[in-house]
């Protein structure tokens, strides 16, 4: 058992975090998307500790984080031309690219796949930690498997207390939803496996051929063979039963009036949405960007309020709104009512 320390993001803390990572330990690290649980990507024992700390299924691969483009060479056997174009446009930033992995990436890191997902985060503290280590860092989101991803060091602490030695605190994550995950098909197509801040329109600036994988918006059977294993797991779920109500504010308010009871809590864009309904509510933001930043914190807040039954307003599905929708339908176990 560890006495988990929350470190500030000073140079001294970054050095300390790097020392822990070099000695094969797991550290909570900030990124611009969500907090990650980092370990030396090529050290099997260290990576194993990530899976143990999270309770993560072994076939759910980890993303490998780099701080310089040149680090990619040791990790992959081939770099598609489109990947170079994407790196030039979106790195450092919240884009993960799947490529054929080299032997330097152990199977435990790739969840048994012969590919590896790679990202260069834009968060300065994250890149400083990776640079101080001198090796790529494997890091999934720093939550217990199945819980909402952590967007603050305190969220990480709540889930990882006594399980890891340290967390580096660099404040609230700016983006708030995990990275966009893509793979390449043929020479000219990008397949979107998980939506994030880098949107479909952003990717279309690289190639017109952007395919949105079915798993982005639809339910994936537990035994299905999927391109992105994370999509098949129950995810981001607070304890409450969430139902997404898709429609106008008027239709939402009508539905709530007719179907709410003493156990109902509302998840709304703005406090005015809940005006006069006499029910507890959590606000998650009026723009796609605000909703992305606040979604996971709001799901944790619903737990704190002991919410039982939640009626959620439906995100836009445009831009980063698609990422918000993708996370919220999983939190809602795909319960969506079209009003
Ligand atoms: P997390 O870091 O918790 O957001 O999880 C990383 C997610 O990225 C996984 O659940 C997968 O969906 C995706 N991913 C990572 N590596 C690969 C890969 N090699 N192939 C397909 N998807 C991947
Ligand atoms: Mg995760």
Short mmCIF file of C-alpha atoms and ligand atoms in Angstrom, two decimals:
data_model
loop_
_atom_site.label_atom_id
_atom_site.label_comp_id
_atom_site.label_asym_id
_atom_site.label_seq_id
_atom_site.Cartn_x
_atom_site.Cartn_y
_atom_site.Cartn_z
CA UNK A 1 0.00 0.00 0.00
CA UNK A 2 1.22 3.49 -0.86
CA UNK A 3 0.75 6.71 1.02
CA UNK A 4 -0.26 8.51 -2.19
CA UNK A 5 1.29 11.99 -2.50
CA UNK A 6 -0.15 14.82 -4.58
CA UNK A 7 2.86 16.73 -5.99
CA UNK A 8 2.73 20.24 -7.49
CA UNK A 9 4.04 20.66 -11.03
CA UNK A 10 7.37 22.25 -10.10
CA UNK A 11 10.62 21.07 -11.70
CA UNK A 12 11.44 19.24 -8.46
CA UNK A 13 8.14 17.32 -8.62
CA UNK A 14 8.70 16.47 -12.28
CA UNK A 15 12.12 15.06 -11.35
CA UNK A 16 10.57 13.06 -8.53
CA UNK A 17 7.87 11.69 -10.84
CA UNK A 18 10.53 10.74 -13.39
CA UNK A 19 12.57 8.95 -10.70
CA UNK A 20 9.52 6.91 -9.70
CA UNK A 21 8.73 6.07 -13.33
CA UNK A 22 12.37 5.07 -13.98
CA UNK A 23 12.23 2.72 -11.01
CA UNK A 24 9.20 0.96 -12.50
CA UNK A 25 6.44 2.66 -10.51
CA UNK A 26 3.13 4.10 -11.69
CA UNK A 27 2.47 7.86 -11.42
CA UNK A 28 -0.67 9.93 -12.02
CA UNK A 29 0.16 12.52 -14.66
CA UNK A 30 -1.73 15.51 -16.06
CA UNK A 31 -2.51 15.83 -19.77
CA UNK A 32 -4.70 18.28 -21.68
CA UNK A 33 -7.43 15.62 -22.06
CA UNK A 34 -7.76 13.75 -18.74
CA UNK A 35 -5.28 12.63 -16.07
CA UNK A 36 -3.31 9.52 -17.03
CA UNK A 37 -1.80 6.66 -15.07
CA UNK A 38 1.72 6.48 -16.47
CA UNK A 39 4.44 3.81 -16.50
CA UNK A 40 7.49 2.96 -18.64
CA UNK A 41 5.84 1.62 -21.82
CA UNK A 42 8.53 -1.00 -22.43
CA UNK A 43 8.73 -2.29 -18.83
CA UNK A 44 6.25 -5.18 -18.56
CA UNK A 45 6.25 -5.25 -14.75
CA UNK A 46 5.59 -1.52 -14.57
CA UNK A 47 2.77 -1.71 -17.14
CA UNK A 48 1.25 -4.63 -15.25
CA UNK A 49 0.93 -2.34 -12.23
CA UNK A 50 -1.26 0.04 -14.29
CA UNK A 51 -3.70 -2.76 -15.08
CA UNK A 52 -3.74 -3.81 -11.41
CA UNK A 53 -4.23 -0.28 -10.06
CA UNK A 54 -7.17 0.34 -12.42
CA UNK A 55 -8.67 -3.15 -12.44
CA UNK A 56 -8.47 -2.86 -16.23
CA UNK A 57 -9.25 -5.84 -18.51
CA UNK A 58 -5.99 -7.17 -20.02
CA UNK A 59 -7.25 -6.88 -23.61
CA UNK A 60 -7.82 -3.11 -23.33
CA UNK A 61 -4.67 -1.50 -24.83
CA UNK A 62 -2.80 1.49 -23.40
CA UNK A 63 -1.84 4.61 -25.32
CA UNK A 64 1.90 5.30 -25.49
CA UNK A 65 2.88 8.93 -24.93
CA UNK A 66 5.95 10.59 -26.44
CA UNK A 67 7.50 14.05 -26.13
CA UNK A 68 9.42 14.15 -29.42
CA UNK A 69 8.45 12.88 -32.84
CA UNK A 70 11.70 10.91 -33.18
CA UNK A 71 10.58 8.59 -30.34
CA UNK A 72 7.97 7.13 -32.67
CA UNK A 73 10.61 5.28 -34.67
CA UNK A 74 11.43 2.74 -31.97
CA UNK A 75 7.73 2.04 -31.35
CA UNK A 76 6.43 1.22 -34.84
CA UNK A 77 7.47 -0.78 -37.92
CA UNK A 78 5.91 1.65 -40.35
CA UNK A 79 4.74 5.28 -40.31
CA UNK A 80 1.91 5.91 -42.82
CA UNK A 81 2.19 9.15 -44.81
CA UNK A 82 -1.14 10.33 -43.39
CA UNK A 83 0.25 9.84 -39.87
CA UNK A 84 3.07 12.25 -40.65
CA UNK A 85 0.54 14.75 -42.02
CA UNK A 86 -1.61 14.38 -38.89
CA UNK A 87 1.40 14.73 -36.59
CA UNK A 88 2.43 17.94 -38.35
CA UNK A 89 -1.04 19.39 -37.96
CA UNK A 90 -2.25 18.08 -34.59
CA UNK A 91 0.81 17.20 -32.46
CA UNK A 92 1.50 18.00 -29.78
CA UNK A 93 -2.21 17.56 -29.06
CA UNK A 94 -5.13 15.25 -28.26
CA UNK A 95 -4.80 12.83 -31.19
CA UNK A 96 -3.84 9.15 -30.83
CA UNK A 97 -2.75 7.30 -33.97
CA UNK A 98 -2.76 3.50 -34.24
CA UNK A 99 0.21 2.01 -36.12
CA UNK A 100 1.84 -1.42 -36.46
CA UNK A 101 3.93 -1.94 -33.34
CA UNK A 102 7.59 -2.90 -33.07
CA UNK A 103 8.98 -5.51 -30.66
CA UNK A 104 9.95 -2.69 -28.30
CA UNK A 105 6.28 -2.43 -27.30
CA UNK A 106 5.39 -5.42 -25.12
CA UNK A 107 2.11 -7.24 -25.73
CA UNK A 108 0.87 -6.27 -22.27
CA UNK A 109 1.04 -2.59 -23.32
CA UNK A 110 -0.86 -3.16 -26.57
CA UNK A 111 -3.48 -5.39 -24.94
CA UNK A 112 -2.31 -8.32 -27.08
CA UNK A 113 -2.71 -6.42 -30.37
CA UNK A 114 0.03 -6.10 -32.99
CA UNK A 115 -0.62 -2.35 -33.17
CA UNK A 116 0.12 0.51 -30.80
CA UNK A 117 -1.67 3.81 -30.20
CA UNK A 118 0.71 6.78 -29.95
CA UNK A 119 0.13 10.35 -28.82
CA UNK A 120 2.23 13.42 -28.11
CA UNK A 121 0.32 15.42 -25.49
CA UNK A 122 0.34 19.21 -25.59
CA UNK A 123 0.31 19.53 -21.79
CA UNK A 124 3.71 20.93 -20.90
CA UNK A 125 4.04 19.08 -17.61
CA UNK A 126 3.27 15.78 -19.34
CA UNK A 127 5.93 16.40 -21.97
CA UNK A 128 8.46 17.48 -19.32
CA UNK A 129 7.86 14.24 -17.40
CA UNK A 130 8.29 12.13 -20.55
CA UNK A 131 11.47 14.04 -21.46
CA UNK A 132 12.88 13.68 -17.94
CA UNK A 133 12.31 9.91 -18.17
CA UNK A 134 13.86 9.64 -21.63
CA UNK A 135 11.43 6.87 -22.60
CA UNK A 136 7.81 6.70 -23.89
CA UNK A 137 5.14 6.41 -21.20
CA UNK A 138 2.14 4.13 -21.44
CA UNK A 139 -0.88 5.76 -19.84
CA UNK A 140 -4.59 5.05 -19.79
CA UNK A 141 -6.98 7.37 -17.98
CA UNK A 142 -6.23 7.41 -14.23
CA UNK A 143 -9.67 6.24 -13.02
CA UNK A 144 -10.75 2.89 -11.66
CA UNK A 145 -11.86 0.83 -14.63
CA UNK A 146 -15.50 1.65 -15.45
CA UNK A 147 -15.59 4.97 -13.55
CA UNK A 148 -15.67 8.42 -15.15
CA UNK A 149 -12.22 9.60 -16.29
CA UNK A 150 -10.45 12.01 -13.91
CA UNK A 151 -10.10 15.66 -14.91
CA UNK A 152 -8.41 16.84 -11.71
CA UNK A 153 -5.69 15.49 -9.41
CA UNK A 154 -8.33 15.15 -6.69
CA UNK A 155 -10.39 12.83 -8.94
CA UNK A 156 -7.27 10.69 -9.41
CA UNK A 157 -6.65 10.69 -5.67
CA UNK A 158 -10.23 9.60 -4.97
CA UNK A 159 -9.79 6.55 -7.23
CA UNK A 160 -6.10 5.74 -6.75
CA UNK A 161 -5.48 6.53 -3.08
CA UNK A 162 -3.09 3.88 -1.63
CA UNK A 163 -2.72 2.24 -5.07
CA UNK A 164 0.03 4.46 -6.53
CA UNK A 165 2.89 6.45 -4.95
CA UNK A 166 2.23 9.88 -6.48
CA UNK A 167 0.09 12.18 -8.62
CA UNK A 168 1.43 15.31 -10.32
CA UNK A 169 -1.15 18.10 -10.06
CA UNK A 170 -1.25 20.60 -12.93
CA UNK A 171 -4.80 21.83 -12.34
CA UNK A 172 -8.01 21.01 -14.16
CA UNK A 173 -7.63 19.41 -17.61
CA UNK A 174 -8.40 21.96 -20.33
CA UNK A 175 -10.20 19.62 -22.73
CA UNK A 176 -11.79 17.11 -20.38
CA UNK A 177 -12.49 14.15 -22.71
CA UNK A 178 -9.92 11.59 -23.82
CA UNK A 179 -7.97 11.90 -27.07
CA UNK A 180 -9.38 11.31 -30.53
CA UNK A 181 -8.25 7.81 -31.63
CA UNK A 182 -7.74 7.05 -35.33
CA UNK A 183 -6.23 4.34 -37.50
CA UNK A 184 -5.34 4.38 -41.19
CA UNK A 185 -6.93 2.32 -43.94
CA UNK A 186 -5.16 1.97 -47.25
CA UNK A 187 -3.12 5.00 -48.27
CA UNK A 188 -5.81 7.57 -48.11
CA UNK A 189 -8.41 6.88 -45.40
CA UNK A 190 -8.68 7.66 -41.74
CA UNK A 191 -11.02 5.64 -39.52
CA UNK A 192 -12.27 7.40 -36.40
CA UNK A 193 -12.33 4.89 -33.53
CA UNK A 194 -12.96 7.27 -30.65
CA UNK A 195 -14.08 10.91 -31.03
CA UNK A 196 -12.27 13.62 -29.08
CA UNK A 197 -11.33 17.29 -29.29
CA UNK A 198 -9.76 16.79 -32.75
CA UNK A 199 -13.04 16.59 -34.67
CA UNK A 200 -14.14 14.87 -37.88
CA UNK A 201 -13.95 18.26 -39.64
CA UNK A 202 -10.38 18.72 -38.38
CA UNK A 203 -9.43 15.29 -39.75
CA UNK A 204 -11.07 16.12 -43.09
CA UNK A 205 -8.42 18.79 -43.54
CA UNK A 206 -5.94 15.91 -43.87
CA UNK A 207 -8.10 13.70 -46.14
CA UNK A 208 -11.71 13.79 -47.30
CA UNK A 209 -11.93 10.05 -46.56
CA UNK A 210 -12.78 9.98 -42.89
CA UNK A 211 -14.84 6.96 -41.86
CA UNK A 212 -16.66 7.08 -38.54
CA UNK A 213 -16.52 3.64 -36.96
CA UNK A 214 -19.92 2.23 -36.00
CA UNK A 215 -18.77 1.82 -32.40
CA UNK A 216 -18.58 5.61 -31.99
CA UNK A 217 -22.33 6.05 -31.67
CA UNK A 218 -23.71 2.51 -31.46
CA UNK A 219 -23.66 -0.25 -28.90
CA UNK A 220 -20.92 -2.86 -29.32
CA UNK A 221 -21.63 -6.46 -28.21
CA UNK A 222 -19.40 -7.64 -25.37
CA UNK A 223 -18.03 -10.51 -27.48
CA UNK A 224 -17.59 -8.45 -30.66
CA UNK A 225 -14.20 -8.09 -32.30
CA UNK A 226 -13.78 -4.31 -32.43
CA UNK A 227 -11.11 -2.04 -33.83
CA UNK A 228 -10.84 -0.12 -30.57
CA UNK A 229 -11.23 -2.48 -27.59
CA UNK A 230 -12.08 0.31 -25.14
CA UNK A 231 -15.40 0.81 -26.94
CA UNK A 232 -16.88 -2.47 -25.85
CA UNK A 233 -16.51 -1.90 -22.12
CA UNK A 234 -19.02 -0.34 -19.81
CA UNK A 235 -17.47 2.99 -19.24
CA UNK A 236 -17.66 6.30 -17.48
CA UNK A 237 -20.61 5.10 -15.46
CA UNK A 238 -21.74 6.80 -12.28
CA UNK A 239 -23.91 4.77 -9.91
CA UNK A 240 -27.12 6.44 -11.09
CA UNK A 241 -29.19 5.19 -14.01
CA UNK A 242 -28.84 7.87 -16.67
CA UNK A 243 -31.30 8.37 -19.53
CA UNK A 244 -30.43 10.81 -22.31
CA UNK A 245 -33.39 12.82 -23.58
CA UNK A 246 -32.77 13.98 -27.12
CA UNK A 247 -34.82 16.97 -28.22
CA UNK A 248 -35.58 20.63 -27.59
CA UNK A 249 -35.51 22.24 -24.15
CA UNK A 250 -39.32 22.46 -24.18
CA UNK A 251 -39.66 18.76 -24.96
CA UNK A 252 -37.09 17.95 -22.26
CA UNK A 253 -38.97 19.95 -19.63
CA UNK A 254 -42.29 18.41 -20.66
CA UNK A 255 -40.86 14.88 -20.39
CA UNK A 256 -39.29 15.61 -16.99
CA UNK A 257 -42.58 17.02 -15.63
CA UNK A 258 -44.44 13.88 -16.64
CA UNK A 259 -41.86 11.25 -15.73
CA UNK A 260 -39.87 12.48 -12.73
CA UNK A 261 -40.27 11.38 -9.11
CA UNK A 262 -38.43 11.89 -5.81
CA UNK A 263 -35.44 9.93 -7.10
CA UNK A 264 -34.86 12.11 -10.17
CA UNK A 265 -31.83 14.36 -10.70
CA UNK A 266 -31.30 16.44 -13.84
CA UNK A 267 -28.12 16.78 -15.91
CA UNK A 268 -28.58 20.03 -17.81
CA UNK A 269 -26.69 22.53 -19.96
CA UNK A 270 -27.62 25.57 -17.90
CA UNK A 271 -29.36 26.16 -14.58
CA UNK A 272 -32.28 27.80 -16.42
CA UNK A 273 -33.02 24.39 -18.01
CA UNK A 274 -34.04 23.15 -14.56
CA UNK A 275 -35.90 26.33 -13.57
CA UNK A 276 -39.12 25.72 -11.66
CA UNK A 277 -38.95 21.93 -12.01
CA UNK A 278 -38.19 21.55 -8.30
CA UNK A 279 -35.60 18.82 -8.82
CA UNK A 280 -31.90 18.63 -7.91
CA UNK A 281 -29.68 19.26 -10.93
CA UNK A 282 -26.08 19.26 -12.13
CA UNK A 283 -25.00 21.73 -14.85
CA UNK A 284 -22.47 20.57 -17.43
CA UNK A 285 -22.22 23.55 -19.78
CA UNK A 286 -23.83 25.41 -22.66
CA UNK A 287 -21.18 24.91 -25.38
CA UNK A 288 -19.64 21.70 -26.75
CA UNK A 289 -16.28 22.72 -25.25
CA UNK A 290 -17.73 23.45 -21.79
CA UNK A 291 -19.61 20.15 -21.84
CA UNK A 292 -16.40 18.28 -22.72
CA UNK A 293 -14.51 20.00 -19.91
CA UNK A 294 -17.23 19.37 -17.31
CA UNK A 295 -18.82 16.05 -18.28
CA UNK A 296 -16.71 13.66 -16.19
CA UNK A 297 -16.69 15.98 -13.17
CA UNK A 298 -20.49 16.20 -13.46
CA UNK A 299 -20.81 12.41 -13.53
CA UNK A 300 -18.70 12.25 -10.37
CA UNK A 301 -20.87 15.00 -8.84
CA UNK A 302 -23.98 12.87 -9.51
CA UNK A 303 -22.38 10.13 -7.41
CA UNK A 304 -21.61 12.61 -4.66
CA UNK A 305 -25.29 13.63 -4.63
CA UNK A 306 -26.29 9.94 -4.48
CA UNK A 307 -28.39 10.46 -7.61
CA UNK A 308 -30.54 7.42 -8.42
CA UNK A 309 -32.23 8.29 -11.70
CA UNK A 310 -30.89 10.99 -14.03
CA UNK A 311 -32.47 12.67 -17.04
CA UNK A 312 -29.69 14.17 -19.15
CA UNK A 313 -29.93 16.73 -21.91
CA UNK A 314 -28.38 15.42 -25.12
CA UNK A 315 -25.11 16.92 -26.48
CA UNK A 316 -24.97 18.30 -30.04
CA UNK A 317 -22.86 15.56 -31.71
CA UNK A 318 -21.02 18.33 -33.63
CA UNK A 319 -17.30 19.00 -33.20
CA UNK A 320 -16.19 17.92 -29.72
CA UNK A 321 -19.91 17.43 -28.99
CA UNK A 322 -19.61 14.03 -30.71
CA UNK A 323 -17.00 13.05 -28.09
CA UNK A 324 -19.31 14.22 -25.30
CA UNK A 325 -22.17 12.19 -26.78
CA UNK A 326 -19.94 9.12 -27.20
CA UNK A 327 -18.98 9.23 -23.48
CA UNK A 328 -22.46 10.09 -22.22
CA UNK A 329 -24.22 7.25 -24.07
CA UNK A 330 -21.79 4.82 -22.43
CA UNK A 331 -22.44 6.40 -19.04
CA UNK A 332 -26.14 5.95 -19.85
CA UNK A 333 -25.68 2.31 -20.97
CA UNK A 334 -27.11 3.46 -24.35
CA UNK A 335 -30.47 4.56 -22.92
CA UNK A 336 -31.51 7.37 -25.27
CA UNK A 337 -35.09 8.59 -25.69
CA UNK A 338 -35.81 10.67 -28.78
CA UNK A 339 -38.49 13.16 -27.80
P1 LIG B 1 -7.77 5.19 -22.20
O1 LIG B 1 -6.34 5.59 -22.19
O2 LIG B 1 -8.29 4.73 -20.91
O3 LIG B 1 -8.59 6.27 -22.78
O4 LIG B 1 -7.84 3.94 -23.19
C1 LIG B 1 -7.16 3.91 -24.39
C2 LIG B 1 -8.07 3.52 -25.49
O5 LIG B 1 -7.44 3.77 -26.75
C3 LIG B 1 -8.38 2.02 -25.52
O6 LIG B 1 -9.47 1.71 -24.73
C4 LIG B 1 -8.67 1.78 -26.99
O7 LIG B 1 -10.02 2.03 -27.26
C5 LIG B 1 -7.78 2.80 -27.70
N1 LIG B 1 -6.54 2.15 -28.18
C6 LIG B 1 -5.31 2.18 -27.63
N2 LIG B 1 -4.44 1.45 -28.32
C7 LIG B 1 -5.12 0.91 -29.35
C8 LIG B 1 -4.78 0.02 -30.43
N3 LIG B 1 -3.56 -0.46 -30.59
N4 LIG B 1 -5.77 -0.32 -31.28
C9 LIG B 1 -7.01 0.17 -31.14
N5 LIG B 1 -7.40 0.99 -30.15
C10 LIG B 1 -6.47 1.36 -29.26
MG1 LIG B 2 -10.15 5.18 -19.89
#
